[in-house]
Amino acid sequence: MMDWNSEVRAALGRHQAEPDEQVVLELAQHAAAAFEAERADGRSPEEAVERIRAQVEIWCRNLADYPRRRTRAAAVPPPPMSSSWLTGWAHDVRYGLRLLRRHRAFTVAAIVTTALGIGAVGTLFSVAYGVLLRPLPWHDSDRLIRVWESRDGGTRLMPRIVTNRTYHAWTERPDTITGLAAWSAVRSVTLGADAEGTRVPAMPVTSSLFGLLAVRPIVGSVFSETAGAELPREIILSHALALERFGGARDAAGRSVMVDGISRVVVGVMPASFRFPNPEVRAWLPYRVPAVQARDGTTTGLSMFSAMARLRPGASAEQAAAEATSRAGSAPRPGMVDIAIFGTKGDAVIHAMPYADFLTQEVREPVIAFLAAVGLLFLTAVASISSMQLARSAARRREIALRAALGAGTGRLARQLLVESALLGLAGGVAGVALTAALHASLPWLLPADFPRLADVSLDWRVMLFSGVVSLLAGLAFGLLPAWQVRRLSLVEVLTEDSLAPVGLAGRSKVGRMRALIMAGQVAVASFLLVGAALLGRTFVALWNTDRGYEPANVMTVRLLLPNRLFKPDVRSGFVRDLLDRVTAIPGVRSAGFTTILPLGTAESAMSFKLPARGQRGPIDAQAALRNVSPGYFEALGIRTAAGRTFTADDTVSSPPVVVVNRAFARAYFDGGGIGEPLPISFEDSGPSQWTIAGVIEDVQPRARGEAAQPEIYMSYRQLSEGVRFEEPILVLRSDHDPEALVSRLRQTVGALHSGVLLDSIMSMEARLMTSLARPRLYAVLLGGFAGLALLIAGVGLYGVLAYGVAQRRREIGVRAALGATPAALVGLVLRQGAAITIAGLAVGLAGAYIAVGWLGGFLFGVTPRDPMSFVIVPIVLLAVATLAAFVPARRAATIDPLRAMRG
């Protein structure tokens, strides 16, 4: 094979004292391509070599004469004759790969930066598409609406429920909907015999739900419609549960299985894709909305559940809500129970929302905001690489001018630069797609378990296409500025000037100003993201440190699953009492108690009653959340007593019935007092009808986000009738040290009392708190990560700008040093340049953040959107990073030798 590098080097040596190696490589590439074209035209190797040698001699002579003649060379390195377009592009690709291989540090930095940007953008796009844009997996899902009701003037924060009075009133003569379906809360049931049964999440649903969603079991049918008072003893299994329990869907249909001690028939098995309302539900039980009972025009026996409807073609959610509100207004009026549920007896107001929007309403704004934030981060990465490419193109001005002198036109040179950038974008895109796949695989661990539609987030062809298009556009963007600079290149000036810029001109060059502008933009983006990250970070800290009314440290919580067949309602209270005695005797347990509802939980039990007139106040319709607890619960959870006392072992069915209320209840109904006041509370089954307030406790924050505490009443299970059941009681125990160490001993204690009892949801209170704060923590970590990357890119970019400026201004700095400038003055010269860029970017970024942070208001707690501390911390951090980035170039400027600098 012909060594064209040696041929070109020898030819150049005949016209120049020291041939430029970059020019040698460029001409050798042209010679090799021209040789291939000659051979393709049928010439012998010897003849082709002689022709190309003559052509190389002409190129070298024209190149040597160019600065003197100041005209374009007559002989231009021709593209290969046989396939000029394709071979020309192939030549550009080979030449670009060679340059990228030679400058490995730049190549690696550019690829890594691009990969990080594309990986982040691709991952956020996959989440945004799966959560917000992907259609629900049901026929005409855009016509499905979620409905719920409230009361005009209501104050209680209730879950999105519908009452049976509204449900039946609307289904009698609907005009805007074709169907309505209801379901009750998911509950854990025992599938199989108690001793060897399996606990699975099951949800009671009306048979109309499956028709509403337009889905059918793959085997069997849906629930049968019966007119009797008793529901059919049937069950529908998920596809996974049928495989696990019976080995297949067809083997499961028609089989009988014990469910909580009751024999039920498996009437159907749903498709594997059916995941309503979430993937955790593995079975569905029949449910019927209770009929409305009216007495003297007032509704009794009010029941609550969730509901959805399917719109008629052309109808809207707003029209359906208006119709349902009108129908509910004609139903019998509710009684005191409405006050317990909604906090008022006002008129019913029905709300409706497209089901997809309902599922994602809490995360829609954050997902869009973070997609915008990662887009800003990606633009910062693109700008950083464009800045590096711009600096490289400035350093390659002589090489580009030499290629132009050989006859390459402006378009040809621009194409070469764009090809190099496209190669960078392609390499970064491949790495970015790989990073996207890795991040996507970790999404179940990164996102909270309750993140909506997480199962619909997938790495499909849309995400891959999006990542590919973004990488291609990024590659083109890298080369736009350098290609634009080629059009403004003066060949004669470049070929005749030496390697250093004239004194006083380097800092004012167009390339320098453009890079400084890009750098200021990077600082602006970094400061913008840092402000948001600071606000969300301070919110998370405030949520974690807020006073919740209890002490979560060293507290373990365990839900007990009591089998129905072995523990009937009349013996559950005895079991709870015996177990509590044994648990408190475990070494290391400081206190223990039971409850039905923990703080941070979603379950709710409410009651209402009428307080007698006091002083000048007439009778009051009171409402409160009801908590059923055991003695020791308040001490175990660390709830402080504000007045009076809490429950003791002496509070039994034979002693005067007492209750404990929270401060919110005392403030609402007794002006902050209440000790010794009577409460006329009665239950439908049995039990005392007059209770006395024995104590007032501090308000316990019911949620993680700091909602105001609602009135609460606590009763001791030992004073309730045996008919009042402890449904899956929750054990709360406080230890002297790490409560995790007590789990094994707790299992032994429970097993010794009865082997049929299962321990579920074993979790420390701190872990529950952290889980409840998963979304605020995720938001703070995500935006903090984006801001950190933007800060890193800005710091590296500032270092590059200043280092390039120092290299270009070596002669100027040498002259300053020769005229008496001290090292400190030279350092200050560079630092002032960096400070000017940083301050300009800070001003723009902080102004933009001050205007835009208003949208964060709904996600903040304990801090205002325009928190002064956040707007003070960010500039300090950015100035510190900028000073660190500028220090090395500044120190380098102070060590420049004046004599060497002026000699060039």
Tab-separated table of N, CA and C in Angstrom, residues 287-348:
chain	number	residue	atom	x	y	z
A	287	TYR	N	-69.605	-6.241	44.815
A	287	TYR	CA	-70.005	-5.122	45.671
A	287	TYR	C	-71.301	-4.554	45.123
A	288	ARG	N	-72.172	-4.138	46.016
A	288	ARG	CA	-73.432	-3.515	45.613
A	288	ARG	C	-73.602	-2.231	46.417
A	289	VAL	N	-73.927	-1.165	45.711
A	289	VAL	CA	-74.153	0.104	46.393
A	289	VAL	C	-75.423	-0.011	47.231
A	290	PRO	N	-75.328	0.213	48.560
A	290	PRO	CA	-76.518	0.069	49.416
A	290	PRO	C	-77.640	1.008	48.998
A	291	ALA	N	-78.846	0.520	49.156
A	291	ALA	CA	-80.005	1.346	48.828
A	291	ALA	C	-80.119	2.497	49.825
A	292	VAL	N	-80.746	3.574	49.370
A	292	VAL	CA	-80.941	4.739	50.223
A	292	VAL	C	-82.140	4.494	51.127
A	293	GLN	N	-81.921	4.699	52.410
A	293	GLN	CA	-83.010	4.588	53.371
A	293	GLN	C	-83.398	5.987	53.822
A	294	ALA	N	-84.656	6.308	53.691
A	294	ALA	CA	-85.131	7.650	54.048
A	294	ALA	C	-86.172	7.547	55.152
A	295	ARG	N	-86.030	8.442	56.118
A	295	ARG	CA	-86.985	8.511	57.211
A	295	ARG	C	-87.345	9.979	57.417
A	296	ASP	N	-88.616	10.317	57.207
A	296	ASP	CA	-89.085	11.704	57.324
A	296	ASP	C	-88.304	12.633	56.393
A	297	GLY	N	-88.011	12.148	55.159
A	297	GLY	CA	-87.314	12.976	54.187
A	297	GLY	C	-85.827	13.115	54.420
A	298	THR	N	-85.272	12.340	55.375
A	298	THR	CA	-83.849	12.424	55.697
A	298	THR	C	-83.195	11.080	55.421
A	299	THR	N	-82.033	11.118	54.776
A	299	THR	CA	-81.306	9.900	54.441
A	299	THR	C	-80.676	9.305	55.683
A	300	THR	N	-80.826	8.003	55.848
A	300	THR	CA	-80.111	7.273	56.903
A	300	THR	C	-79.312	6.160	56.238
A	301	GLY	N	-78.352	5.639	56.959
A	301	GLY	CA	-77.526	4.567	56.408
A	301	GLY	C	-76.688	5.033	55.242
A	302	LEU	N	-76.094	6.212	55.354
A	302	LEU	CA	-75.283	6.753	54.269
A	302	LEU	C	-74.006	5.934	54.135
A	303	SER	N	-73.683	5.534	52.918
A	303	SER	CA	-72.448	4.789	52.658
A	303	SER	C	-71.597	5.552	51.652
A	304	MET	N	-70.284	5.284	51.680
A	304	MET	CA	-69.331	6.020	50.837
A	304	MET	C	-68.454	5.037	50.081
A	305	PHE	N	-68.068	5.439	48.869
A	305	PHE	CA	-67.258	4.578	48.021
A	305	PHE	C	-66.677	5.436	46.905
A	306	SER	N	-65.886	4.841	46.045
A	306	SER	CA	-65.343	5.540	44.881
A	306	SER	C	-66.192	5.201	43.664
A	307	ALA	N	-66.197	6.097	42.673
A	307	ALA	CA	-67.058	5.872	41.506
A	307	ALA	C	-66.441	6.497	40.261
A	308	MET	N	-66.813	5.937	39.126
A	308	MET	CA	-66.424	6.487	37.833
A	308	MET	C	-67.567	6.277	36.861
A	309	ALA	N	-67.552	7.027	35.756
A	309	ALA	CA	-68.630	6.938	34.773
A	309	ALA	C	-68.026	7.027	33.379
A	310	ARG	N	-68.841	6.658	32.385
A	310	ARG	CA	-68.437	6.797	30.984
A	310	ARG	C	-69.355	7.812	30.329
A	311	LEU	N	-68.753	8.831	29.721
A	311	LEU	CA	-69.522	9.888	29.087
A	311	LEU	C	-70.176	9.406	27.800
A	312	ARG	N	-71.321	9.970	27.512
A	312	ARG	CA	-71.910	9.760	26.193
A	312	ARG	C	-71.091	10.534	25.162
A	313	PRO	N	-71.077	10.082	23.917
A	313	PRO	CA	-70.354	10.839	22.881
A	313	PRO	C	-70.836	12.279	22.816
A	314	GLY	N	-69.923	13.217	22.849
A	314	GLY	CA	-70.257	14.631	22.782
A	314	GLY	C	-70.442	15.302	24.123
A	315	ALA	N	-70.593	14.529	25.195
A	315	ALA	CA	-70.771	15.115	26.527
A	315	ALA	C	-69.407	15.406	27.145
A	316	SER	N	-69.371	16.355	28.071
A	316	SER	CA	-68.132	16.728	28.742
A	316	SER	C	-68.223	16.412	30.224
A	317	ALA	N	-67.081	16.415	30.885
A	317	ALA	CA	-67.043	16.159	32.321
A	317	ALA	C	-67.809	17.240	33.081
A	318	GLU	N	-67.723	18.483	32.632
A	318	GLU	CA	-68.431	19.573	33.302
A	318	GLU	C	-69.939	19.387	33.204
A	319	GLN	N	-70.420	18.937	32.036
A	319	GLN	CA	-71.861	18.701	31.885
A	319	GLN	C	-72.321	17.554	32.780
A	320	ALA	N	-71.497	16.510	32.881
A	320	ALA	CA	-71.853	15.389	33.741
A	320	ALA	C	-71.894	15.817	35.200
A	321	ALA	N	-70.929	16.631	35.636
A	321	ALA	CA	-70.919	17.102	37.017
A	321	ALA	C	-72.152	17.949	37.318
A	322	ALA	N	-72.545	18.807	36.379
A	322	ALA	CA	-73.731	19.641	36.587
A	322	ALA	C	-74.994	18.787	36.690
A	323	GLU	N	-75.086	17.778	35.825
A	323	GLU	CA	-76.260	16.905	35.876
A	323	GLU	C	-76.306	16.141	37.196
A	324	ALA	N	-75.166	15.587	37.624
A	324	ALA	CA	-75.142	14.820	38.872
A	324	ALA	C	-75.465	15.706	40.067
A	325	THR	N	-75.004	16.953	40.059
A	325	THR	CA	-75.322	17.871	41.152
A	325	THR	C	-76.820	18.137	41.214
A	326	SER	N	-77.424	18.292	40.046
A	326	SER	CA	-78.867	18.519	40.007
A	326	SER	C	-79.633	17.297	40.520
A	327	ARG	N	-79.212	16.102	40.098
A	327	ARG	CA	-79.893	14.885	40.561
A	327	ARG	C	-79.731	14.707	42.072
A	328	ALA	N	-78.525	14.972	42.588
A	328	ALA	CA	-78.292	14.810	44.021
A	328	ALA	C	-79.127	15.776	44.840
A	329	GLY	N	-79.426	16.949	44.271
A	329	GLY	CA	-80.243	17.912	45.002
A	329	GLY	C	-81.661	17.456	45.223
A	330	SER	N	-82.144	16.542	44.377
A	330	SER	CA	-83.517	16.047	44.523
A	330	SER	C	-83.612	14.820	45.415
A	331	ALA	N	-82.463	14.289	45.864
A	331	ALA	CA	-82.458	13.107	46.728
A	331	ALA	C	-82.812	13.511	48.153
A	332	PRO	N	-83.214	12.551	49.003
A	332	PRO	CA	-83.514	12.873	50.404
A	332	PRO	C	-82.320	13.532	51.092
A	333	ARG	N	-82.601	14.516	51.942
A	333	ARG	CA	-81.527	15.247	52.605
A	333	ARG	C	-80.822	14.352	53.625
A	334	PRO	N	-79.497	14.470	53.744
A	334	PRO	CA	-78.782	13.681	54.743
A	334	PRO	C	-78.976	14.262	56.133
A	335	GLY	N	-78.672	13.478	57.116
A	335	GLY	CA	-78.799	13.924	58.498
A	335	GLY	C	-77.470	14.325	59.093
A	336	MET	N	-77.277	14.011	60.364
A	336	MET	CA	-76.062	14.382	61.073
A	336	MET	C	-74.823	13.725	60.488
A	337	VAL	N	-75.012	12.586	59.808
A	337	VAL	CA	-73.845	11.892	59.269
A	337	VAL	C	-73.121	12.746	58.230
A	338	ASP	N	-73.841	13.630	57.566
A	338	ASP	CA	-73.194	14.515	56.602
A	338	ASP	C	-72.178	15.430	57.282
A	339	ILE	N	-72.498	15.860	58.482
A	339	ILE	CA	-71.566	16.709	59.222
A	339	ILE	C	-70.308	15.929	59.560
A	340	ALA	N	-70.458	14.664	59.940
A	340	ALA	CA	-69.297	13.845	60.279
A	340	ALA	C	-68.391	13.647	59.073
A	341	ILE	N	-69.002	13.483	57.909
A	341	ILE	CA	-68.204	13.168	56.719
A	341	ILE	C	-67.632	14.421	56.074
A	342	PHE	N	-68.502	15.436	55.876
A	342	PHE	CA	-68.091	16.611	55.106
A	342	PHE	C	-67.914	17.872	55.944
A	343	GLY	N	-68.309	17.828	57.203
A	343	GLY	CA	-68.153	19.000	58.058
A	343	GLY	C	-69.261	20.016	57.930
A	344	THR	N	-70.314	19.712	57.156
A	344	THR	CA	-71.423	20.631	56.969
A	344	THR	C	-72.613	19.866	56.412
A	345	LYS	N	-73.786	20.460	56.541
A	345	LYS	CA	-74.991	19.875	55.946
A	345	LYS	C	-75.399	20.636	54.689
A	346	GLY	N	-74.442	21.285	54.027
A	346	GLY	CA	-74.722	22.043	52.824
A	346	GLY	C	-75.135	21.156	51.663
A	347	ASP	N	-75.508	21.799	50.562
A	347	ASP	CA	-75.945	21.081	49.368
A	347	ASP	C	-74.791	20.289	48.763
A	348	ALA	N	-75.129	19.141	48.185
A	348	ALA	CA	-74.129	18.294	47.543
A	348	ALA	C	-73.632	18.945	46.259
